[in-house]
Coordinates of C-alpha atoms in Angstrom, one line a residue:
Chain A
M1426 CA -7.8 7.0 -8.7
K1427 CA -8.4 10.4 -7.1
L1428 CA -6.1 13.3 -8.2
L1429 CA -4.6 13.6 -4.7
T1430 CA -2.9 10.2 -5.1
I1431 CA -0.9 11.4 -8.1
N1432 CA 1.0 13.8 -5.9
F1433 CA 2.6 10.7 -4.2
L1434 CA 3.4 8.7 -7.3
T1435 CA 6.5 8.6 -9.7
C1436 CA 7.9 6.4 -12.2
A1437 CA 8.6 2.9 -10.9
R1438 CA 11.9 2.7 -12.8
K1439 CA 14.9 3.1 -10.4
T1440 CA 16.8 5.0 -13.0
C1441 CA 13.9 7.6 -13.3
K1442 CA 13.2 8.2 -9.6
S1443 CA 16.4 10.3 -9.0
T1444 CA 15.5 12.6 -12.0
P1445 CA 13.2 15.5 -11.4
A1446 CA 11.4 14.9 -14.7
S1447 CA 9.8 11.6 -13.3
F1448 CA 7.5 13.8 -10.9
P1449 CA 4.7 14.4 -11.3
L1450 CA 3.6 11.8 -13.9
H1451 CA 1.4 13.2 -16.7
P1452 CA -2.1 12.2 -17.4
K1453 CA -2.8 11.0 -21.1
E1454 CA -6.2 10.2 -22.6
A1455 CA -7.6 10.4 -19.2
E1456 CA -11.3 9.6 -18.6
L1457 CA -12.5 11.5 -15.4
E1458 CA -15.3 10.5 -13.1
Q1459 CA -16.7 12.0 -9.9
V1460 CA -16.6 9.7 -7.0
E1461 CA -18.7 11.0 -4.2
T1462 CA -17.1 10.8 -0.8
E1463 CA -17.8 12.3 2.5
M1464 CA -16.0 15.5 3.3
N1465 CA -13.5 15.5 6.2
P1466 CA -12.4 19.1 6.6
L1467 CA -9.7 18.3 9.1
F1468 CA -8.3 15.7 6.6
L1469 CA -8.2 18.2 4.0
R1470 CA -6.5 20.9 6.3
N1471 CA -3.8 18.4 7.3
I1472 CA -3.1 17.1 3.8
L1473 CA -2.8 20.4 1.9
P1474 CA 0.5 21.5 3.4
R1475 CA 2.1 18.3 2.6
L1476 CA 1.3 18.5 -1.3
D1477 CA 3.7 19.6 -3.8
W1478 CA 1.3 22.4 -4.9
E1479 CA 3.3 23.0 -8.2
A1480 CA 2.7 19.4 -9.2
M1481 CA -0.9 19.6 -8.3
R1482 CA -1.4 22.8 -10.3
M1483 CA 0.4 21.1 -13.3
L1484 CA -1.9 18.1 -13.1
T1485 CA -5.2 20.2 -13.0
T1486 CA -3.9 22.3 -16.0
E1487 CA -3.0 19.2 -18.0
L1488 CA -6.5 17.8 -17.3
G1489 CA -8.1 21.0 -18.4
L1490 CA -9.7 21.5 -15.0
P1491 CA -10.2 24.9 -13.4
N1492 CA -7.0 26.5 -12.1
L1493 CA -6.0 26.0 -8.6
P1494 CA -4.8 29.0 -6.6
A1495 CA -1.1 30.0 -7.1
E1496 CA -0.1 29.1 -3.5
T1497 CA -1.3 26.3 -1.1
P1498 CA -4.4 27.7 0.6
A1499 CA -3.7 28.7 4.2
P1500 CA -5.8 26.8 7.0
E1501 CA -8.0 29.9 7.6
E1502 CA -9.1 30.0 4.0
L1503 CA -10.7 26.7 4.5
V1504 CA -13.2 27.8 7.2
V1505 CA -16.0 30.3 7.2
A1506 CA -17.9 31.5 10.2
T1507 CA -21.5 30.8 9.7
T1508 CA -23.9 33.1 11.6
T1509 CA -27.1 31.4 12.6
D1510 CA -30.4 33.3 12.8
L1511 CA -29.9 35.1 16.1
D1512 CA -33.8 35.3 16.6
A1513 CA -33.7 31.5 17.1
G1514 CA -32.1 32.1 20.4
N1515 CA -30.5 28.9 20.8
G1516 CA -27.3 30.3 22.3
D1517 CA -24.5 29.4 20.0
D1518 CA -24.9 31.9 17.4
R1519 CA -21.5 31.5 15.7
A1520 CA -20.1 28.2 14.3
S1521 CA -17.6 27.5 11.6
G1522 CA -18.1 25.4 8.4
P1523 CA -16.0 24.6 5.4
S1524 CA -15.5 27.5 3.1
Q1525 CA -16.4 27.3 -0.5
M1526 CA -12.7 27.0 -1.2
A1527 CA -12.6 23.8 1.0
R1528 CA -15.6 22.3 -0.8
D1529 CA -13.9 23.0 -4.2
L1530 CA -10.7 21.4 -3.0
H1531 CA -12.6 18.3 -1.6
V1532 CA -14.3 17.9 -5.1
L1533 CA -11.1 18.4 -7.0
L1534 CA -8.5 16.3 -4.9
M1535 CA -10.8 13.7 -3.3
E1536 CA -13.6 13.1 -5.7
T1537 CA -12.4 13.9 -9.2
S1538 CA -10.7 10.6 -10.3
I1539 CA -9.0 9.1 -13.3
A1540 CA -11.3 6.3 -14.3
S1541 CA -9.1 5.2 -17.1
G1542 CA -6.2 6.4 -19.3
K1543 CA -2.5 6.6 -18.8
L1544 CA 0.1 8.2 -16.5
V1545 CA 3.3 9.0 -18.3
C1546 CA 6.9 9.5 -16.9
G1547 CA 8.3 12.6 -18.1
N1548 CA 11.7 11.1 -18.0
C1549 CA 11.6 7.8 -19.9
G1550 CA 8.2 8.2 -21.5
H1551 CA 6.9 5.0 -20.2
E1552 CA 3.1 4.8 -20.0
Y1553 CA 1.3 3.2 -17.0
A1554 CA -2.2 2.2 -17.7
V1555 CA -5.0 3.2 -15.5
K1556 CA -8.2 0.8 -15.6
E1557 CA -11.2 0.9 -13.5
G1558 CA -9.7 3.6 -11.4
I1559 CA -6.5 1.6 -10.6
A1560 CA -3.0 2.5 -12.0
N1561 CA -0.8 -0.3 -12.7
F1562 CA 3.0 0.1 -12.1
L1563 CA 4.2 -3.4 -13.1
L1564 CA 7.0 -2.9 -15.4
P1565 CA 7.7 -5.3 -18.5
S1566 CA 10.6 -7.6 -17.7
H1567 CA 12.9 -5.8 -20.2
M1568 CA 12.5 -2.6 -18.2
V1569 CA 13.4 -3.8 -14.8
Chain B
M914 CA 23.7 -25.6 -7.4
D915 CA 22.8 -22.7 -5.1
A916 CA 19.2 -23.2 -4.2
D917 CA 18.6 -19.4 -4.6
E918 CA 19.7 -19.6 -8.2
A919 CA 16.6 -21.4 -9.4
K920 CA 14.4 -18.8 -7.6
G921 CA 13.7 -15.2 -8.2
E922 CA 11.1 -13.3 -10.2
T923 CA 9.8 -16.0 -12.5
Y924 CA 9.5 -18.4 -9.5
E925 CA 7.5 -15.9 -7.5
E926 CA 5.4 -15.3 -10.5
E927 CA 4.2 -18.9 -10.6
H928 CA 4.4 -19.6 -6.9
V929 CA 3.1 -16.4 -5.4
H930 CA 1.5 -14.0 -7.9
V931 CA -0.6 -16.2 -10.0
V932 CA -1.8 -17.9 -6.8
Y933 CA -3.0 -14.7 -5.1
E934 CA -4.7 -13.5 -8.4
Q935 CA -6.6 -16.8 -8.4
I936 CA -7.7 -16.9 -4.8
A937 CA -8.1 -13.2 -4.3
S938 CA -11.8 -13.2 -3.5
H939 CA -11.7 -16.3 -1.2
F940 CA -8.5 -15.1 0.5
S941 CA -10.1 -11.7 1.1
S942 CA -13.2 -13.2 2.8
T943 CA -11.0 -14.8 5.4
R944 CA -9.0 -11.6 6.1
Y945 CA -10.9 -9.0 7.9
K946 CA -9.7 -8.7 11.5
P947 CA -6.7 -6.3 11.9
W948 CA -4.0 -7.8 14.2
P949 CA -3.6 -5.7 17.4
I950 CA 0.0 -4.2 17.0
I951 CA -0.7 -3.1 13.6
E952 CA -4.0 -1.5 14.5
R953 CA -2.3 0.3 17.3
F954 CA 0.6 1.4 15.1
L955 CA -1.9 3.0 12.6
R956 CA -4.0 4.6 15.2
E957 CA -1.2 6.2 17.1
L958 CA 0.0 8.1 13.9
P959 CA -0.8 11.9 14.1
D960 CA -3.8 13.1 12.0
G961 CA -2.7 13.9 8.6
A962 CA 0.2 11.4 8.5
I963 CA 0.9 10.1 5.0
G964 CA 2.2 6.6 4.3
L965 CA 2.1 3.3 2.4
D966 CA 0.7 -0.2 2.9
V967 CA 3.1 -2.2 0.7
G968 CA 1.3 -5.4 -0.2
C969 CA -2.0 -4.3 1.1
G970 CA -3.9 -7.4 0.0
N971 CA -7.7 -6.8 0.4
G972 CA -6.9 -3.6 2.2
K973 CA -8.0 -4.6 5.8
Y974 CA -5.5 -2.0 7.3
L975 CA -7.0 0.7 5.1
A976 CA -10.1 0.5 7.2
V977 CA -8.4 1.3 10.4
N978 CA -7.7 5.0 10.5
P979 CA -9.6 7.5 8.2
D980 CA -7.7 10.5 9.6
I981 CA -4.4 9.5 7.9
F982 CA -3.8 8.9 4.2
I983 CA -2.4 5.5 2.9
I984 CA -1.5 4.7 -0.5
G985 CA -1.9 0.8 -0.7
S986 CA -0.2 -1.2 -3.4
D987 CA -0.5 -4.9 -4.3
R988 CA 1.1 -7.1 -6.9
S989 CA -2.3 -8.7 -7.5
S990 CA -4.8 -6.5 -9.4
N991 CA -7.7 -8.6 -8.2
L992 CA -6.8 -7.9 -4.6
A993 CA -6.1 -4.2 -5.4
S994 CA -9.8 -4.0 -6.8
I995 CA -11.1 -5.2 -3.6
A996 CA -8.7 -2.9 -1.5
K997 CA -9.9 0.3 -3.3
R998 CA -13.2 0.4 -1.4
H999 CA -11.8 2.3 1.6
P1000 CA -11.8 6.1 1.3
P1001 CA -9.9 8.3 1.9
H1002 CA -7.0 5.9 1.0
S1003 CA -5.9 4.8 -2.4
V1004 CA -4.6 1.8 -4.1
V1005 CA -2.4 1.0 -7.0
V1006 CA -0.9 -2.1 -8.5
A1007 CA 2.9 -2.3 -8.0
D1008 CA 5.9 -4.6 -7.3
I1009 CA 7.6 -4.2 -3.9
L1010 CA 10.8 -4.0 -5.7
Y1011 CA 9.7 -1.2 -8.0
L1012 CA 7.6 1.1 -5.9
P1013 CA 6.2 4.1 -7.8
H1014 CA 6.7 6.5 -5.0
P1015 CA 9.0 9.4 -4.3
S1016 CA 12.0 8.5 -2.0
R1017 CA 12.2 9.9 1.5
A1018 CA 8.7 11.4 1.3
F1019 CA 6.5 9.3 3.6
D1020 CA 5.8 9.5 7.5
F1021 CA 5.3 5.7 7.7
A1022 CA 4.9 2.4 5.9
I1023 CA 3.5 -1.0 6.7
S1024 CA 4.3 -4.3 5.0
I1025 CA 2.3 -7.1 6.5
A1026 CA 3.0 -10.7 5.4
V1027 CA 4.6 -9.7 2.2
V1028 CA 8.5 -9.9 2.5
H1029 CA 8.3 -13.6 3.1
H1030 CA 7.0 -14.3 -0.3
L1031 CA 10.3 -13.1 -2.0
S1032 CA 12.2 -16.2 -2.8
T1033 CA 16.0 -15.2 -2.3
S1034 CA 17.7 -13.8 0.6
W1035 CA 18.9 -10.9 -1.6
R1036 CA 15.4 -10.1 -2.8
R1037 CA 14.1 -10.0 0.7
V1038 CA 16.7 -7.5 1.7
E1039 CA 16.0 -5.5 -1.4
A1040 CA 12.3 -5.6 -0.7
I1041 CA 13.0 -4.2 2.9
E1042 CA 15.3 -1.5 1.5
S1043 CA 12.7 -0.5 -1.1
I1044 CA 10.2 0.2 1.7
L1045 CA 12.7 2.0 4.0
Q1046 CA 13.8 4.3 1.0
T1047 CA 10.4 5.8 0.9
L1048 CA 10.6 7.1 4.5
R1049 CA 11.5 10.6 5.4
S1050 CA 13.9 11.3 8.2
G1051 CA 12.1 9.9 11.4
G1052 CA 9.6 7.9 9.4
K1053 CA 8.8 4.4 10.6
A1054 CA 8.1 1.2 8.8
L1055 CA 6.3 -1.8 10.5
I1056 CA 7.2 -5.1 8.9
Y1057 CA 5.6 -8.5 9.5
V1058 CA 6.7 -11.9 8.3
W1059 CA 5.9 -15.4 9.2
A1060 CA 8.0 -17.1 11.8
L1061 CA 9.6 -20.6 11.5
E1062 CA 9.0 -21.0 15.3
Q1063 CA 5.3 -21.7 15.5
E1064 CA 5.0 -24.9 17.4
S1065 CA 1.6 -23.9 18.8
S1066 CA 0.1 -23.2 15.4
R1067 CA -1.7 -26.0 13.5
R1068 CA 1.2 -26.1 11.2
G1069 CA 3.4 -26.9 14.2
W1070 CA 6.9 -25.8 12.5
T1071 CA 9.7 -25.7 14.7
E1072 CA 13.3 -24.2 14.4
Q1073 CA 14.5 -27.5 13.0
D1074 CA 12.2 -27.4 10.0
E1075 CA 13.0 -26.2 6.5
Q1076 CA 12.6 -22.4 6.0
D1077 CA 11.6 -22.5 2.3
V1078 CA 8.1 -24.0 2.1
M1079 CA 5.0 -24.4 0.1
V1080 CA 1.9 -23.6 1.9
P1081 CA -1.3 -25.0 0.7
W1082 CA -4.5 -22.8 0.3
V1083 CA -7.6 -24.9 -0.2
M1084 CA -10.5 -23.3 -1.9
R1085 CA -13.7 -25.3 -1.2
G1086 CA -15.8 -26.0 -4.1
S1087 CA -19.3 -24.5 -3.7
R1088 CA -22.1 -27.0 -3.7
K1089 CA -24.2 -24.6 -5.6
A1090 CA -21.7 -24.6 -8.6
A1091 CA -21.5 -28.4 -8.4
H1092 CA -25.3 -28.7 -8.5
A1093 CA -25.4 -26.3 -11.4
G1094 CA -22.9 -28.5 -13.2
E1095 CA -20.3 -25.9 -13.6
A1096 CA -17.0 -27.3 -14.8
G1097 CA -14.7 -27.7 -11.7
G1098 CA -17.0 -25.5 -9.6
G1099 CA -17.9 -28.2 -7.1
E1100 CA -14.5 -29.6 -6.4
D1101 CA -12.0 -28.5 -3.9
R1102 CA -8.9 -26.8 -5.4
T1103 CA -5.6 -26.6 -3.6
F1104 CA -3.0 -23.9 -4.5
H1105 CA 0.5 -23.7 -3.2
R1106 CA 2.1 -20.5 -2.1
Y1107 CA 5.8 -20.1 -1.5
Y1108 CA 7.0 -18.7 1.8
H1109 CA 10.4 -18.2 3.5
L1110 CA 9.8 -18.7 7.2
Y1111 CA 11.9 -16.3 9.3
R1112 CA 14.1 -17.5 12.1
K1113 CA 14.5 -15.6 15.3
G1114 CA 16.8 -12.6 14.6
E1115 CA 16.7 -12.9 10.9
L1116 CA 14.3 -10.1 10.2
E1117 CA 16.5 -7.7 12.3
R1118 CA 19.5 -8.8 10.3
D1119 CA 17.7 -8.2 7.0
V1120 CA 16.7 -4.7 8.2
Q1121 CA 20.4 -4.0 9.0
L1122 CA 21.5 -5.2 5.5
A1123 CA 18.8 -3.1 4.0
G1124 CA 20.3 0.1 5.6
G1125 CA 17.8 0.2 8.3
E1126 CA 17.8 0.5 12.1
V1127 CA 15.5 -1.5 14.2
V1128 CA 13.5 0.5 16.7
E1129 CA 11.4 -2.2 18.2
A1130 CA 11.0 -5.9 17.5
G1131 CA 8.8 -8.7 18.7
Y1132 CA 6.9 -12.0 18.0
E1133 CA 3.2 -12.0 17.8
K1134 CA 1.0 -15.1 16.8
D1135 CA 3.4 -16.9 14.7
N1136 CA 5.1 -13.8 13.1
W1137 CA 8.2 -11.8 13.7
W1138 CA 7.9 -8.0 13.4
V1139 CA 9.9 -5.1 13.5
V1140 CA 9.5 -1.2 13.6
A1141 CA 12.5 0.2 11.7
T1142 CA 13.7 3.6 10.4
L1143 CA 16.1 4.4 7.6
R1144 CA 19.6 4.6 8.9
T1145 CA 20.9 8.1 8.4
V1146 CA 24.3 8.4 6.7
V1147 CA 26.5 10.8 8.4

């Protein structure tokens, strides 16, 4: 399960959802893997402003991953103008491509995944298992 | 005895969840063509829209639009494993009545052929409420359920028929397995899934009871559908 997804998950218990402590869920004993996916710069640009950035930062810190910038990166930080060899003389000498920051964010949000481990609710402490990259939110019957 | 009394979670476990878990792979191989109204709903969303596919099955609707972000969920972990092959989308295992998502956060939700598997009227309303609660202001949910009125289908049900039914799923035994002498491999196996077949107007009523507002509704190929929003409390 890619890290992006965790920004849209809470505890499944109704009593927890209304408490701020149920979001974000906290990783425990997480085995990480890189799942290579094609980069879609437009997708990244659209999704970033929708993320709870503080929660995203908390997650990467808890996983021991490199720190994210303090604020959500602005759209212009995601692209760089690439200057092609002017001598090639093929007209268009400027194009834009994804910046290093965009590439790093793609790797971190879209490719870095929890292969196995647990996601823990900060309110009730319930642990949801992640197996083969899929988190299981079914509650035992005494908890529903 | 109230017929509903005997039903509920345990009943669904036996007559819905266990069945899908067993037929997952065969079921998935027969579910690949998206229905037009659902496909259009997903394609018309603005790029970067974020939403849910509640009861995503094998994830066939996760393949429609790669410029939006969908978190699919299914009660069957076997189906969820099949559904996870659709980047950039994600899949989790979850129960429709206990969705692991923040409230009022999503631009859209779809739930296709799911709500009719809940076995009491109250649980169906609760399921719809659970979906609607995830929507942010202006967010829309597209919900499909099987119709009672399907005279032209091979099942031929009409409005006079019983609404709570068991529908068979026949898994053909493979000849190869029979040849190899695998136990049970060569025989056809029939599974029965519980369905509540919706009457005309019933889905709209359930949406109202769930605190929703119907924006659009219709009938397509043996199914009733609605597009609904969460009613804003003034």
